[in-house]
Coordinates of C-alpha atoms (C1' of nucleotides) in Angstrom, one line a residue:
Chain A
M16 CA 85.8 166.7 146.2
M17 CA 86.3 165.3 149.5
Q18 CA 89.0 166.6 151.5
P19 CA 92.2 164.2 151.5
T20 CA 93.0 161.6 154.1
R21 CA 96.1 161.2 155.6
K22 CA 96.8 158.4 153.5
D23 CA 96.3 160.6 150.3
E24 CA 98.7 163.2 151.6
I25 CA 101.5 160.5 152.4
I26 CA 101.0 159.1 148.7
K27 CA 101.3 162.4 147.3
T28 CA 104.3 163.3 149.2
A29 CA 105.7 160.3 148.2
A30 CA 105.2 160.6 144.6
K31 CA 106.7 164.0 144.8
L32 CA 109.9 162.3 146.4
F33 CA 109.7 159.3 144.0
K34 CA 109.8 161.6 140.9
E35 CA 113.2 163.6 142.3
K36 CA 115.2 160.2 143.3
G37 CA 113.2 157.4 142.0
Y38 CA 111.5 154.8 144.3
S39 CA 114.7 152.9 145.4
A40 CA 116.2 156.0 146.6
V41 CA 113.6 157.4 148.6
T42 CA 113.4 155.7 151.9
M43 CA 110.5 155.6 154.6
R44 CA 112.5 157.9 156.8
D45 CA 112.7 160.6 154.4
L46 CA 109.1 160.1 153.4
A47 CA 108.1 160.7 157.0
T48 CA 110.4 163.7 157.3
A49 CA 108.5 165.4 154.5
M50 CA 105.4 164.6 156.1
G51 CA 106.5 166.1 159.4
M52 CA 106.3 162.6 161.3
K53 CA 108.2 159.6 162.3
A54 CA 108.7 156.6 159.7
A55 CA 106.9 154.1 162.3
S56 CA 104.1 156.1 162.1
L57 CA 103.5 156.3 158.4
Y58 CA 102.3 152.7 159.2
N59 CA 99.1 153.7 160.7
H60 CA 98.0 154.5 157.4
I61 CA 99.5 152.5 154.6
S62 CA 100.6 148.7 154.8
S63 CA 104.1 149.0 153.1
K64 CA 106.4 151.1 151.1
Q65 CA 105.4 148.9 148.1
E66 CA 101.7 149.6 148.7
I67 CA 102.4 153.3 148.0
L68 CA 104.1 152.7 144.7
K69 CA 101.1 149.9 143.8
I70 CA 98.7 152.9 144.3
I71 CA 100.6 155.5 142.3
I72 CA 101.0 153.3 139.2
I73 CA 98.0 151.5 139.3
S74 CA 95.4 153.9 139.3
I75 CA 97.2 156.1 136.5
A76 CA 97.9 153.0 134.3
E77 CA 94.1 152.4 134.3
D78 CA 93.4 155.8 133.5
F79 CA 95.0 155.6 130.2
T80 CA 93.9 152.4 129.2
Q81 CA 90.4 153.2 129.9
G82 CA 90.5 156.7 128.2
I83 CA 92.2 155.6 124.8
D84 CA 89.5 152.7 124.9
V85 CA 86.9 155.5 124.6
I86 CA 88.7 157.1 122.0
Y87 CA 89.4 154.2 120.2
N88 CA 85.7 153.3 120.0
S89 CA 84.6 157.1 119.2
E90 CA 83.3 158.6 116.1
S91 CA 86.4 160.6 114.8
N92 CA 88.7 159.6 112.0
N93 CA 92.1 158.4 113.2
L94 CA 93.9 161.8 112.9
G95 CA 91.3 163.4 115.5
K96 CA 91.7 160.2 117.7
L97 CA 95.2 161.0 117.8
S98 CA 94.5 164.3 118.8
Q99 CA 92.5 163.0 121.3
V100 CA 95.1 160.9 122.7
I101 CA 97.4 163.9 123.1
E102 CA 94.7 165.6 125.2
L103 CA 94.3 162.4 127.5
H104 CA 98.2 162.8 128.1
V105 CA 98.2 166.2 128.5
K106 CA 95.2 166.2 130.8
I107 CA 96.3 163.2 133.2
A108 CA 100.3 164.8 133.3
T109 CA 98.6 167.7 134.4
N110 CA 96.9 166.6 137.0
N111 CA 99.3 163.9 138.2
T112 CA 102.7 165.1 137.7
Y113 CA 104.3 163.5 140.4
G114 CA 102.5 160.3 139.7
M115 CA 103.4 160.1 136.0
A116 CA 107.1 159.9 137.2
S117 CA 106.9 156.8 139.2
L118 CA 104.5 155.3 136.1
N119 CA 107.5 155.9 133.6
N120 CA 110.3 155.2 135.8
D121 CA 109.8 153.1 138.7
W122 CA 107.6 150.5 137.0
M123 CA 109.8 147.7 137.3
H124 CA 109.8 147.8 141.2
L125 CA 106.0 146.7 141.2
E126 CA 106.3 143.4 143.0
G127 CA 102.8 141.9 143.0
Q128 CA 101.3 144.1 140.4
L129 CA 103.9 144.1 137.9
D130 CA 102.0 141.4 135.7
Y131 CA 98.9 143.4 135.8
Y132 CA 101.0 146.6 135.1
L133 CA 102.3 145.1 131.9
S134 CA 99.1 143.6 130.5
L135 CA 97.8 147.3 131.1
R136 CA 100.5 148.8 129.3
N137 CA 100.6 146.2 126.4
K138 CA 96.9 146.8 125.7
Y139 CA 97.3 150.3 125.9
E140 CA 100.2 150.4 123.3
A141 CA 98.2 147.9 121.1
T142 CA 95.2 150.0 120.7
F143 CA 97.2 153.0 119.9
L144 CA 99.0 151.0 117.2
N145 CA 95.9 150.0 115.8
I146 CA 94.5 153.9 115.8
I147 CA 97.8 154.5 113.6
K148 CA 97.2 151.5 111.3
D149 CA 93.9 152.3 110.6
G150 CA 95.0 155.9 109.6
I151 CA 97.5 154.7 107.3
A152 CA 94.7 152.2 106.0
S153 CA 92.5 155.2 105.2
S154 CA 95.2 157.3 104.1
E155 CA 95.1 159.9 106.5
I156 CA 98.3 159.1 107.9
K157 CA 101.9 158.8 105.8
A158 CA 102.9 155.1 105.5
V159 CA 105.9 155.4 107.6
N160 CA 106.4 152.1 110.2
P161 CA 103.7 152.5 112.6
E162 CA 105.7 151.4 115.3
I163 CA 108.2 154.4 114.8
I164 CA 105.0 156.7 114.8
M165 CA 104.1 155.4 117.7
F166 CA 107.3 155.7 119.3
T167 CA 107.7 159.3 118.6
M168 CA 104.5 160.2 119.8
L169 CA 104.6 158.0 122.8
S170 CA 107.9 159.2 124.0
T171 CA 106.9 162.5 123.9
L172 CA 103.7 162.4 125.5
R173 CA 105.6 160.1 128.1
S174 CA 107.7 162.8 128.9
L175 CA 105.2 165.6 129.3
F176 CA 105.7 165.5 133.2
L177 CA 109.1 166.7 133.0
W178 CA 108.1 169.7 131.3
I179 CA 104.7 170.6 132.2
P180 CA 106.0 171.8 135.8
K181 CA 108.5 174.2 133.8
K182 CA 105.9 176.1 131.5
E183 CA 103.1 176.8 134.4
D184 CA 102.2 179.9 132.0
L185 CA 101.1 177.2 129.3
N186 CA 97.5 176.1 129.8
A187 CA 96.5 172.6 128.9
N188 CA 94.7 173.3 125.8
D189 CA 97.2 175.4 124.5
L190 CA 100.0 172.6 125.1
A191 CA 97.6 170.0 123.5
N192 CA 97.1 172.0 120.7
S193 CA 100.8 172.7 119.8
L194 CA 101.9 169.3 120.3
S195 CA 98.9 168.2 117.9
R196 CA 100.6 170.6 115.1
I197 CA 104.2 169.4 115.8
L198 CA 103.4 165.8 116.1
I199 CA 100.9 165.7 113.2
Q200 CA 101.9 168.4 111.1
G201 CA 105.4 168.3 111.4
I202 CA 107.9 171.4 112.0
N203 CA 108.7 172.3 108.4
K204 CA 107.2 175.0 106.7
Chain B
M16 CA 140.3 148.9 119.4
M17 CA 141.7 147.8 122.6
Q18 CA 140.4 144.6 124.3
P19 CA 138.5 145.7 127.0
T20 CA 139.7 146.0 130.6
R21 CA 138.2 144.4 133.5
K22 CA 137.3 147.8 134.6
D23 CA 135.4 148.3 131.4
E24 CA 133.9 145.3 131.8
I25 CA 132.6 145.9 135.1
I26 CA 131.3 149.4 134.1
K27 CA 129.3 147.8 131.2
T28 CA 127.8 145.2 133.2
A29 CA 126.7 147.8 135.8
A30 CA 125.4 149.7 133.1
K31 CA 123.5 146.8 131.9
L32 CA 122.0 146.4 135.2
F33 CA 121.2 150.4 135.7
K34 CA 119.1 150.1 132.8
E35 CA 117.0 147.3 134.4
K36 CA 116.3 148.4 137.8
G37 CA 118.2 151.9 138.0
Y38 CA 121.4 152.9 140.2
S39 CA 119.9 152.9 143.6
A40 CA 118.2 149.5 143.1
V41 CA 121.5 147.9 142.2
T42 CA 123.8 146.6 145.0
M43 CA 127.5 145.9 144.5
R44 CA 126.7 142.5 145.3
D45 CA 124.1 142.9 142.4
L46 CA 127.0 143.9 140.4
A47 CA 129.4 141.4 141.5
T48 CA 127.0 138.6 140.8
A49 CA 126.8 139.4 137.4
M50 CA 130.6 139.5 136.8
G51 CA 131.0 136.3 138.5
M52 CA 133.1 137.6 141.5
K53 CA 132.8 138.7 145.2
A54 CA 131.5 142.5 145.9
A55 CA 134.7 143.0 147.5
S56 CA 136.9 142.0 144.4
L57 CA 135.1 144.8 142.6
Y58 CA 137.3 147.5 144.5
N59 CA 140.2 145.9 143.0
H60 CA 139.2 148.0 139.7
I61 CA 137.0 150.6 140.9
S62 CA 136.9 152.9 143.7
S63 CA 133.4 153.2 144.6
K64 CA 129.8 152.8 143.2
Q65 CA 129.5 156.4 142.5
E66 CA 132.8 156.5 140.4
I67 CA 130.9 153.8 138.0
L68 CA 128.0 156.2 137.7
K69 CA 130.2 159.0 137.1
I70 CA 132.1 157.2 134.4
I71 CA 129.2 156.1 132.6
I72 CA 127.4 159.3 132.5
I73 CA 129.7 161.9 132.1
S74 CA 131.4 160.3 128.9
I75 CA 127.9 160.4 126.9
A76 CA 126.9 163.7 128.3
E77 CA 130.5 165.4 127.0
D78 CA 129.8 163.4 123.3
F79 CA 126.3 164.6 123.1
T80 CA 127.8 168.7 124.0
Q81 CA 130.6 168.2 121.7
G82 CA 128.8 166.6 118.8
I83 CA 125.9 169.2 119.1
D84 CA 128.6 172.3 118.8
V85 CA 130.2 170.6 115.7
I86 CA 126.7 170.5 113.9
Y87 CA 126.1 173.9 115.0
N88 CA 129.0 175.2 113.6
S89 CA 128.8 173.1 110.3
E90 CA 127.5 174.9 107.1
S91 CA 124.1 173.2 106.8
N92 CA 120.6 175.0 106.7
N93 CA 118.7 174.3 109.9
L94 CA 116.5 171.6 109.2
G95 CA 119.8 170.0 108.1
K96 CA 121.3 170.4 111.4
L97 CA 118.3 169.2 113.2
S98 CA 118.7 166.1 110.9
Q99 CA 122.1 165.9 111.7
V100 CA 121.2 165.8 115.6
I101 CA 118.8 163.1 115.1
E102 CA 121.7 161.2 113.6
L103 CA 123.8 162.2 116.5
H104 CA 121.3 160.6 118.9
V105 CA 120.3 157.3 117.1
K106 CA 124.5 156.7 116.6
I107 CA 125.3 157.6 120.4
A108 CA 122.0 155.5 121.7
T109 CA 122.9 152.5 119.1
N110 CA 126.6 152.7 120.6
N111 CA 125.5 153.1 124.1
T112 CA 122.0 151.6 125.0
Y113 CA 122.6 151.0 128.5
G114 CA 124.5 154.0 129.3
M115 CA 121.8 156.0 127.7
A116 CA 119.3 154.7 130.6
S117 CA 121.7 155.9 133.3
L118 CA 122.0 159.3 131.7
N119 CA 118.3 159.8 131.5
N120 CA 117.2 158.0 134.7
D121 CA 119.9 158.4 137.2
W122 CA 121.8 161.5 136.6
M123 CA 120.5 163.1 140.0
H124 CA 122.3 160.3 141.8
L125 CA 125.5 162.1 140.5
E126 CA 127.3 163.4 143.5
G127 CA 130.3 165.2 142.8
Q128 CA 129.9 165.7 139.2
L129 CA 125.9 166.6 139.6
D130 CA 126.9 170.4 138.9
Y131 CA 129.3 169.4 135.7
Y132 CA 126.7 167.4 134.0
L133 CA 123.8 169.9 134.7
S134 CA 126.1 172.5 133.0
L135 CA 126.8 170.3 130.2
R136 CA 123.0 169.6 129.7
N137 CA 121.9 173.2 129.9
K138 CA 124.3 174.1 126.9
Y139 CA 123.5 171.3 125.2
E140 CA 119.6 172.1 125.2
A141 CA 120.8 175.9 124.8
T142 CA 122.4 175.3 121.6
F143 CA 119.3 172.9 120.3
L144 CA 116.9 175.8 120.8
N145 CA 119.5 178.2 119.1
I146 CA 119.1 175.8 115.8
I147 CA 115.5 176.0 116.1
K148 CA 115.3 179.6 116.7
D149 CA 117.8 180.1 113.8
G150 CA 115.2 178.0 111.6
I151 CA 112.1 180.0 112.5
A152 CA 113.9 182.8 111.7
S153 CA 115.0 181.7 108.4
S154 CA 111.3 180.5 107.5
E155 CA 112.6 176.9 107.7
I156 CA 110.6 176.0 110.6
K157 CA 107.1 176.6 111.5
A158 CA 106.7 179.6 114.2
V159 CA 105.4 177.3 116.9
N160 CA 106.8 177.8 120.4
P161 CA 110.5 176.6 119.8
E162 CA 110.8 175.2 123.6
I163 CA 107.9 172.8 122.6
I164 CA 109.5 171.6 119.3
M165 CA 112.5 171.0 121.3
F166 CA 110.7 169.2 124.1
T167 CA 109.0 167.0 121.3
M168 CA 112.1 166.2 119.5
L169 CA 114.1 165.7 122.5
S170 CA 111.9 163.5 124.3
T171 CA 111.7 161.3 121.3
L172 CA 115.3 161.1 120.9
R173 CA 116.1 160.7 124.5
S174 CA 113.9 157.6 124.8
L175 CA 115.6 155.9 121.7
F176 CA 117.5 153.5 124.2
L177 CA 114.2 152.1 125.4
W178 CA 113.1 151.2 121.7
I179 CA 116.5 150.4 119.9
P180 CA 116.9 146.8 121.5
K181 CA 113.2 145.9 120.6
K182 CA 114.1 146.7 117.1
E183 CA 117.3 145.1 115.8
D184 CA 116.3 144.4 112.4
L185 CA 116.1 148.3 111.7
N186 CA 119.6 149.9 111.2
A187 CA 120.9 153.0 112.3
N188 CA 120.3 155.0 108.8
D189 CA 116.8 153.9 108.4
L190 CA 115.7 154.6 112.1
A191 CA 117.4 158.4 111.7
N192 CA 115.6 158.7 108.2
S193 CA 112.2 157.7 109.6
L194 CA 112.3 159.7 112.5
S195 CA 113.6 162.8 110.6
R196 CA 110.8 162.5 108.2
I197 CA 108.3 161.9 111.1
L198 CA 109.5 164.7 113.2
I199 CA 110.1 167.4 110.7
Q200 CA 107.5 166.4 108.0
G201 CA 104.9 165.3 110.5
I202 CA 102.9 162.3 110.2
N203 CA 99.5 163.6 107.9
K204 CA 99.8 162.6 104.6
Chain C
dA5 C1' 84.3 164.1 183.3
dG6 C1' 84.9 159.7 181.2
dA7 C1' 85.4 156.4 177.0
dG8 C1' 87.3 155.6 173.0
dC9 C1' 89.9 155.9 169.2
dA10 C1' 92.9 157.9 165.1
dG11 C1' 97.3 158.9 164.9
dA12 C1' 101.3 160.2 166.9
dC13 C1' 105.5 158.6 169.4
dT14 C1' 110.0 155.5 171.2
dA15 C1' 112.5 151.7 171.0
dA16 C1' 114.1 148.0 168.6
dC17 C1' 114.6 143.9 165.1
dA18 C1' 116.6 141.4 161.1
dA19 C1' 118.3 142.1 156.9
dG20 C1' 120.8 144.3 153.4
dT21 C1' 124.1 148.4 152.4
dG22 C1' 128.9 150.1 150.6
dT23 C1' 133.3 149.5 152.1
dT24 C1' 138.0 148.1 153.8
dA25 C1' 141.9 145.2 155.4
dG26 C1' 144.3 141.8 155.4
dT27 C1' 145.3 136.9 152.8
dT28 C1' 145.4 133.8 149.0
dT29 C1' 145.1 132.4 144.4
dT30 C1' 146.5 133.0 139.7
dG31 C1' 149.1 133.3 135.4
dA32 C1' 153.0 135.2 132.8
dA33 C1' 157.6 136.9 132.7
dT34 C1' 162.1 136.0 134.2
Chain D
dA17 C1' 161.2 127.0 139.5
dT18 C1' 160.8 131.7 141.7
dT19 C1' 159.2 136.2 141.2
dC20 C1' 155.4 139.5 141.6
dA21 C1' 151.8 141.8 140.7
dA22 C1' 147.0 141.7 139.2
dA23 C1' 142.8 140.1 140.9
dA24 C1' 140.0 136.8 143.4
dC25 C1' 139.0 135.8 148.2
dT26 C1' 137.4 135.7 153.8
dA27 C1' 135.8 138.5 157.2
dA28 C1' 134.1 141.9 158.9
dC29 C1' 132.9 147.1 159.8
dA30 C1' 129.5 150.9 160.8
dC31 C1' 125.4 152.3 158.8
dT32 C1' 121.0 152.4 156.7
dT33 C1' 116.7 149.7 155.2
dG34 C1' 111.5 148.3 156.0
dT35 C1' 108.8 147.0 159.5
dT36 C1' 106.8 145.5 164.1
dA37 C1' 105.5 146.2 169.0
dG38 C1' 104.2 148.5 172.2
dT39 C1' 102.7 153.2 174.4
dC40 C1' 101.3 157.9 174.9
dT41 C1' 98.5 161.8 173.5
dG42 C1' 94.9 164.5 172.1
dC43 C1' 90.5 165.1 170.2
dT44 C1' 85.3 163.9 169.5
dC45 C1' 81.1 161.9 171.3
dT46 C1' 78.5 160.9 175.1

DNA sequence: AGAGCAGACTAACAAGTGTTAGTTTTGAAT
DNA sequence: ATTCAAAACTAACACTTGTTAGTCTGCTCT
């Protein structure tokens, strides 16, 4: 681990503020104050507010798309793959609680990279859906509308960033296990 | 049903714009353009941008808090109550797709009513959690961490507004039934 | 000691923000 | 036709926005 550059610190601080108020409501002066400097000084490190958003969102989106590809091509059965997807989300959300907020809420404010972001998201969802469809075809998964299954799982997983900070006592493994149990086995006894 | 006043139309249009870009990124001039008028004219009908947000969010939040109270005090067993909660969310999200976006994403921009909103939300979540705890105590529900169960369900239900518009072919009853099945019974066969 | 430079600063800009004041248009009721 | 209020308009305001230009400070390497 290299020590973080000043640019890294700015991006991390920005992500924290974006989580609290959203990209549009955070001004460069807010960010500067949080960094203990003046707004103009930020531009010694970054080229624009937009660049900050791009760096935050795109890197995470690429992690997801790449991660699910590895899972999809692995040897597990389909329920196993879904458990791995849950682990992937828990891991990324744990390591990047602030950035996940921007990914979820501020992707529409991407200017140059909006199309690229959407292509990553579409690819991700298509692969996710394929795992579910394969699981239905192989009778591992109930024959419910696969899009509703994906929606249910994805809504939960995408909201993890909201809950993880409140449950610091819960470690990542326990959380992933509980989620797998609930999402896959259901809650009824 | 009375015909909508001009104020109603402004609020509805605002909610639509807020869903697309968020409260902070929508300007009064954006809203005016969408209404086919000039920004200053909006103030013949509303007193501030903030008032619009308040009206959108508080009315829905009150619907939820009131709705879950009725369910909690009903005679069903606890799994039945959870199914009713799912129906409540599907119903409100169907009737108010745009407003749900603000409720989820822009509540922190409430100025005068933030405390009131948070009290409604806390009350709602406390009641939800009570249903789950009662269900575990009565052996209807698996003895998993009740907060994780609530988190899973609530994440899905709060995200409904994102998916409902894409699935117009799906009626509210079918959706509620599928969700109940997935969330309560799980997805494995 | 001095050079060089990363990284802070002050000052300012053009454009955009929510909102107000005052005026004109519109359309229904008398 | 006149009245009158609802609801549109124009013009302007004070403030905030992201960003640039130019300058000063302080550390590191010779």
